[in-house]
Short mmCIF file of C-alpha atoms in Angstrom, two decimals:
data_model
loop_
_atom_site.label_atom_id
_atom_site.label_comp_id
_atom_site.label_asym_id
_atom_site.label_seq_id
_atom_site.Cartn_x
_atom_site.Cartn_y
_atom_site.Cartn_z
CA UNK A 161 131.59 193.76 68.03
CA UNK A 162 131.96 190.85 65.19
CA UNK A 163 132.60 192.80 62.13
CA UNK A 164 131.36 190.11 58.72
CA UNK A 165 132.43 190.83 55.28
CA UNK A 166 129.16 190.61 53.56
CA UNK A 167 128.59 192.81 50.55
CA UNK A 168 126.87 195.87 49.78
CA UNK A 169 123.77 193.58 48.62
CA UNK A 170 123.37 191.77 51.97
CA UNK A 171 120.09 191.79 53.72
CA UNK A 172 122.23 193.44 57.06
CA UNK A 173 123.76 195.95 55.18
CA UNK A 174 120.42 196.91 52.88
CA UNK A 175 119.00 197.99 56.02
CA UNK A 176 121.58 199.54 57.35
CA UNK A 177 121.80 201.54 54.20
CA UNK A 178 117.95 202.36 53.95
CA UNK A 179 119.13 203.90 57.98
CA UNK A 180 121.84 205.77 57.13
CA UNK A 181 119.94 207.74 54.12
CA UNK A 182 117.51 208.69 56.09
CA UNK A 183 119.93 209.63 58.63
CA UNK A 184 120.77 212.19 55.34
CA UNK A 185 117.62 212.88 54.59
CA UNK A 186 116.60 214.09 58.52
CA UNK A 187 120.43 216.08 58.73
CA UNK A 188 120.62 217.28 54.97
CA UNK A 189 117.22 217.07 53.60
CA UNK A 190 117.56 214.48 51.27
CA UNK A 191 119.67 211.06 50.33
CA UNK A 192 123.23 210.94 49.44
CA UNK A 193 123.16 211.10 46.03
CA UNK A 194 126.60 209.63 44.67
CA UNK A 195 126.47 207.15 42.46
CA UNK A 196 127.29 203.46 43.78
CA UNK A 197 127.31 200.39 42.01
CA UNK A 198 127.12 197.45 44.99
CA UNK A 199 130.15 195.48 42.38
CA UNK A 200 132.40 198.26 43.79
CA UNK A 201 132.35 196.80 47.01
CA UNK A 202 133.44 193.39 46.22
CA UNK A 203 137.09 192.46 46.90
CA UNK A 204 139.83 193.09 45.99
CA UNK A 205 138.58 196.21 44.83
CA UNK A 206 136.52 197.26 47.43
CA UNK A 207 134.74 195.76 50.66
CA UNK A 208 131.11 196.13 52.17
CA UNK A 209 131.28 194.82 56.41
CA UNK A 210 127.90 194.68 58.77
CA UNK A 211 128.96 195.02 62.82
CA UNK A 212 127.12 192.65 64.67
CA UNK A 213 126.27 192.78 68.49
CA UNK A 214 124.48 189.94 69.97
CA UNK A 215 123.97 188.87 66.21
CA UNK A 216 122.11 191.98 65.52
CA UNK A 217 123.58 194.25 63.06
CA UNK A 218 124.58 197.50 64.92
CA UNK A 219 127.25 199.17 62.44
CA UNK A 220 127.93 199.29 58.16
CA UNK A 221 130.84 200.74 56.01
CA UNK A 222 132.88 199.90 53.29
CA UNK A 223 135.08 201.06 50.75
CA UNK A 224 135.51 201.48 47.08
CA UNK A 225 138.92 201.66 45.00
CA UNK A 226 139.21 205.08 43.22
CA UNK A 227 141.93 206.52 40.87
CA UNK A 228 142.91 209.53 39.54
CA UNK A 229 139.68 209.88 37.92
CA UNK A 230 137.98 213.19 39.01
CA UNK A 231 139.07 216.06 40.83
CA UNK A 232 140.80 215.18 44.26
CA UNK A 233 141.12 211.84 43.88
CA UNK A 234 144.60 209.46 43.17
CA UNK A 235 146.01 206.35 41.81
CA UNK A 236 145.67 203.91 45.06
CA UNK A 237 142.69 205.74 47.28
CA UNK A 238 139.71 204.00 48.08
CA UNK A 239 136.80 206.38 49.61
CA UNK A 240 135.06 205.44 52.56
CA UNK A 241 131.41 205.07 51.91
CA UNK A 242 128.11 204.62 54.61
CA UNK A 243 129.94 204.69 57.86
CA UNK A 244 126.83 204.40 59.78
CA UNK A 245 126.37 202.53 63.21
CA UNK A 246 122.46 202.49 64.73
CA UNK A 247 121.43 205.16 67.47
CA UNK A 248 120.90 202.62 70.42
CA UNK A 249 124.54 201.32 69.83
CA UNK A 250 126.32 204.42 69.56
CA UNK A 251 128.76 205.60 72.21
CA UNK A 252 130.95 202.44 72.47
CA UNK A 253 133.78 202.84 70.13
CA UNK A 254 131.92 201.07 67.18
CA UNK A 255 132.45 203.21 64.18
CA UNK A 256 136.16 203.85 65.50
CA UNK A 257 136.56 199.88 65.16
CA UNK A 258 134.80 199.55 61.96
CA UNK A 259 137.14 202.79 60.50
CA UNK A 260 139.94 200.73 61.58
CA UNK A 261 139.36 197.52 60.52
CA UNK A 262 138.52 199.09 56.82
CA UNK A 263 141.50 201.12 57.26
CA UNK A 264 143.39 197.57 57.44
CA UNK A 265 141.36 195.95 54.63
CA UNK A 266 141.82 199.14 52.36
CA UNK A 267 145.97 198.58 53.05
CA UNK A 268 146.17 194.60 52.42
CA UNK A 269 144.73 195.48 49.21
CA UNK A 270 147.08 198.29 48.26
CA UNK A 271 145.42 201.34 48.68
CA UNK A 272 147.29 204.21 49.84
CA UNK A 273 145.18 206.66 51.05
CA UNK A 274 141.95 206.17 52.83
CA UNK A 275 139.49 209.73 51.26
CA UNK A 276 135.63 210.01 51.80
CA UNK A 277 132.98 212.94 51.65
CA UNK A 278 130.76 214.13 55.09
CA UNK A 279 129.06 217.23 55.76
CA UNK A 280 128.93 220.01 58.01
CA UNK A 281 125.75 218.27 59.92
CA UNK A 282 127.74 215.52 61.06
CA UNK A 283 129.70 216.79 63.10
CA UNK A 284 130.29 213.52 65.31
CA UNK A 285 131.56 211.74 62.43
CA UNK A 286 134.42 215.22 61.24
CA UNK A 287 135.03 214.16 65.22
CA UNK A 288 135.71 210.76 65.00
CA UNK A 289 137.51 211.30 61.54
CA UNK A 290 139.97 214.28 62.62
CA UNK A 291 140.89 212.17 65.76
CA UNK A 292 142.12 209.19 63.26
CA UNK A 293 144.19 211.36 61.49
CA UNK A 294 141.72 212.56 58.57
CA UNK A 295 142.73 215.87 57.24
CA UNK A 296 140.89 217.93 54.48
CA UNK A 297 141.41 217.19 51.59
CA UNK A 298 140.66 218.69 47.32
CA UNK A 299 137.27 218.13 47.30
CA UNK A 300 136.16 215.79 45.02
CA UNK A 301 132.20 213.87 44.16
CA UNK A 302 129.19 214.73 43.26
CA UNK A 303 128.91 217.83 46.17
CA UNK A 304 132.39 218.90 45.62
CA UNK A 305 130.89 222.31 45.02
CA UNK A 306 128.28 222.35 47.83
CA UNK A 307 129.31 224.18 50.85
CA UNK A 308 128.38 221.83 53.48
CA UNK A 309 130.98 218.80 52.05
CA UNK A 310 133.74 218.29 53.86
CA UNK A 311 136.05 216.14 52.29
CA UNK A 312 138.78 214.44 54.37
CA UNK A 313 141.85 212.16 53.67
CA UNK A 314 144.33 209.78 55.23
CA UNK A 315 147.78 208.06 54.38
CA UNK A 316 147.21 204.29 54.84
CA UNK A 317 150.46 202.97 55.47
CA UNK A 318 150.98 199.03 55.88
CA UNK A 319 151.56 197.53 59.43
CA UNK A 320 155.10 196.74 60.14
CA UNK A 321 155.65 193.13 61.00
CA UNK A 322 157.35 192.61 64.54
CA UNK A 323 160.88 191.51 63.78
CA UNK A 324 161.82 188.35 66.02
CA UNK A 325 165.37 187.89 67.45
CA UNK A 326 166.69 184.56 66.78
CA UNK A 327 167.79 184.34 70.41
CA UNK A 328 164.31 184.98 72.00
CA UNK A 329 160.99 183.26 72.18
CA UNK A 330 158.14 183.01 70.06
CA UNK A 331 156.13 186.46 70.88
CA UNK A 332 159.16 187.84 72.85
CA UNK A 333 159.94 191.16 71.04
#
């Protein structure tokens, strides 16, 4: 899969979106609901990506800096938002390589902790989440009090850089 950096505005990733809320609306009864402004998606301070197969988008997510400004949320997290890859392209690994490579984003630009909001009808995606590492979390958004939210949270911690011996080869660990 190529993952793009392309915005929450992009023509890929509109569709996507219009997918994944009805995706809500079939599981829940209705769309997510949280606000989003598409500016908190642009970099540094957040990031929108489209997965492409065969040049056809296949996969969305992004991420969105947050603070300490509600319950359950802290200086340096950035929340996970529309983690959605399309029914015919599901079962490969996709969303577990778009999770990552936001994961990676989310750390070069300094967040600390990787926090987002699912529900009890998703239960592939509390799957995928608890096998990265995601643990519950305070609850914190705009269904904080609603039973089916499950909110979840991860440590991002920065790659280490291999450490070359002056004695060996380039790429010789």
């Amino acid at each position: 899969m190529e993952i793009q950096v392309v915005g929450y505005a992009h023509p890929d990733a509109v569709r996507l979106i219009a997918e994944v809320q009805q995706e809500y609306v079939i599981r829940y009864g209705g769309m997510d609901v949280t606000p989003v402004d598409p500016r908190q998606f642009e970099p540094p301070r957040g990031l929108f990506a489209v997965g492409y197969l065969g040049g056809e988008p296949v996969a969305c997510g992004g991420w969105r800096a947050r603070e300490a400004d509600g319950p359950g949320l802290a200086a340096g997290d950035a929340e996970l938002k529309r983690m959605y890859v399309t029914p015919a392209a599901r079962g490969r690994g996709l969303s577990r390589t778009l999770l990552r490579h936001l994961e990676a984003t989310a750390v070069e630009a300094g967040r600390s902790r990787m926090v987002l909001e699912t529900g009890t009808e998703q239960p592939e995606a509390v799957a995928l989440y608890t096998s990265e590492g995601y643990a519950a979390v305070v609850k914190f958004g705009v269904y904080r009090d609603t039973p089916e939210s499950i909110c979840l949270g991860k440590a991002l911690t920065p790659a280490v850089p291999v450490q070359r011996s002056a004695d060996r080869a380039p790429g010789v660990v």
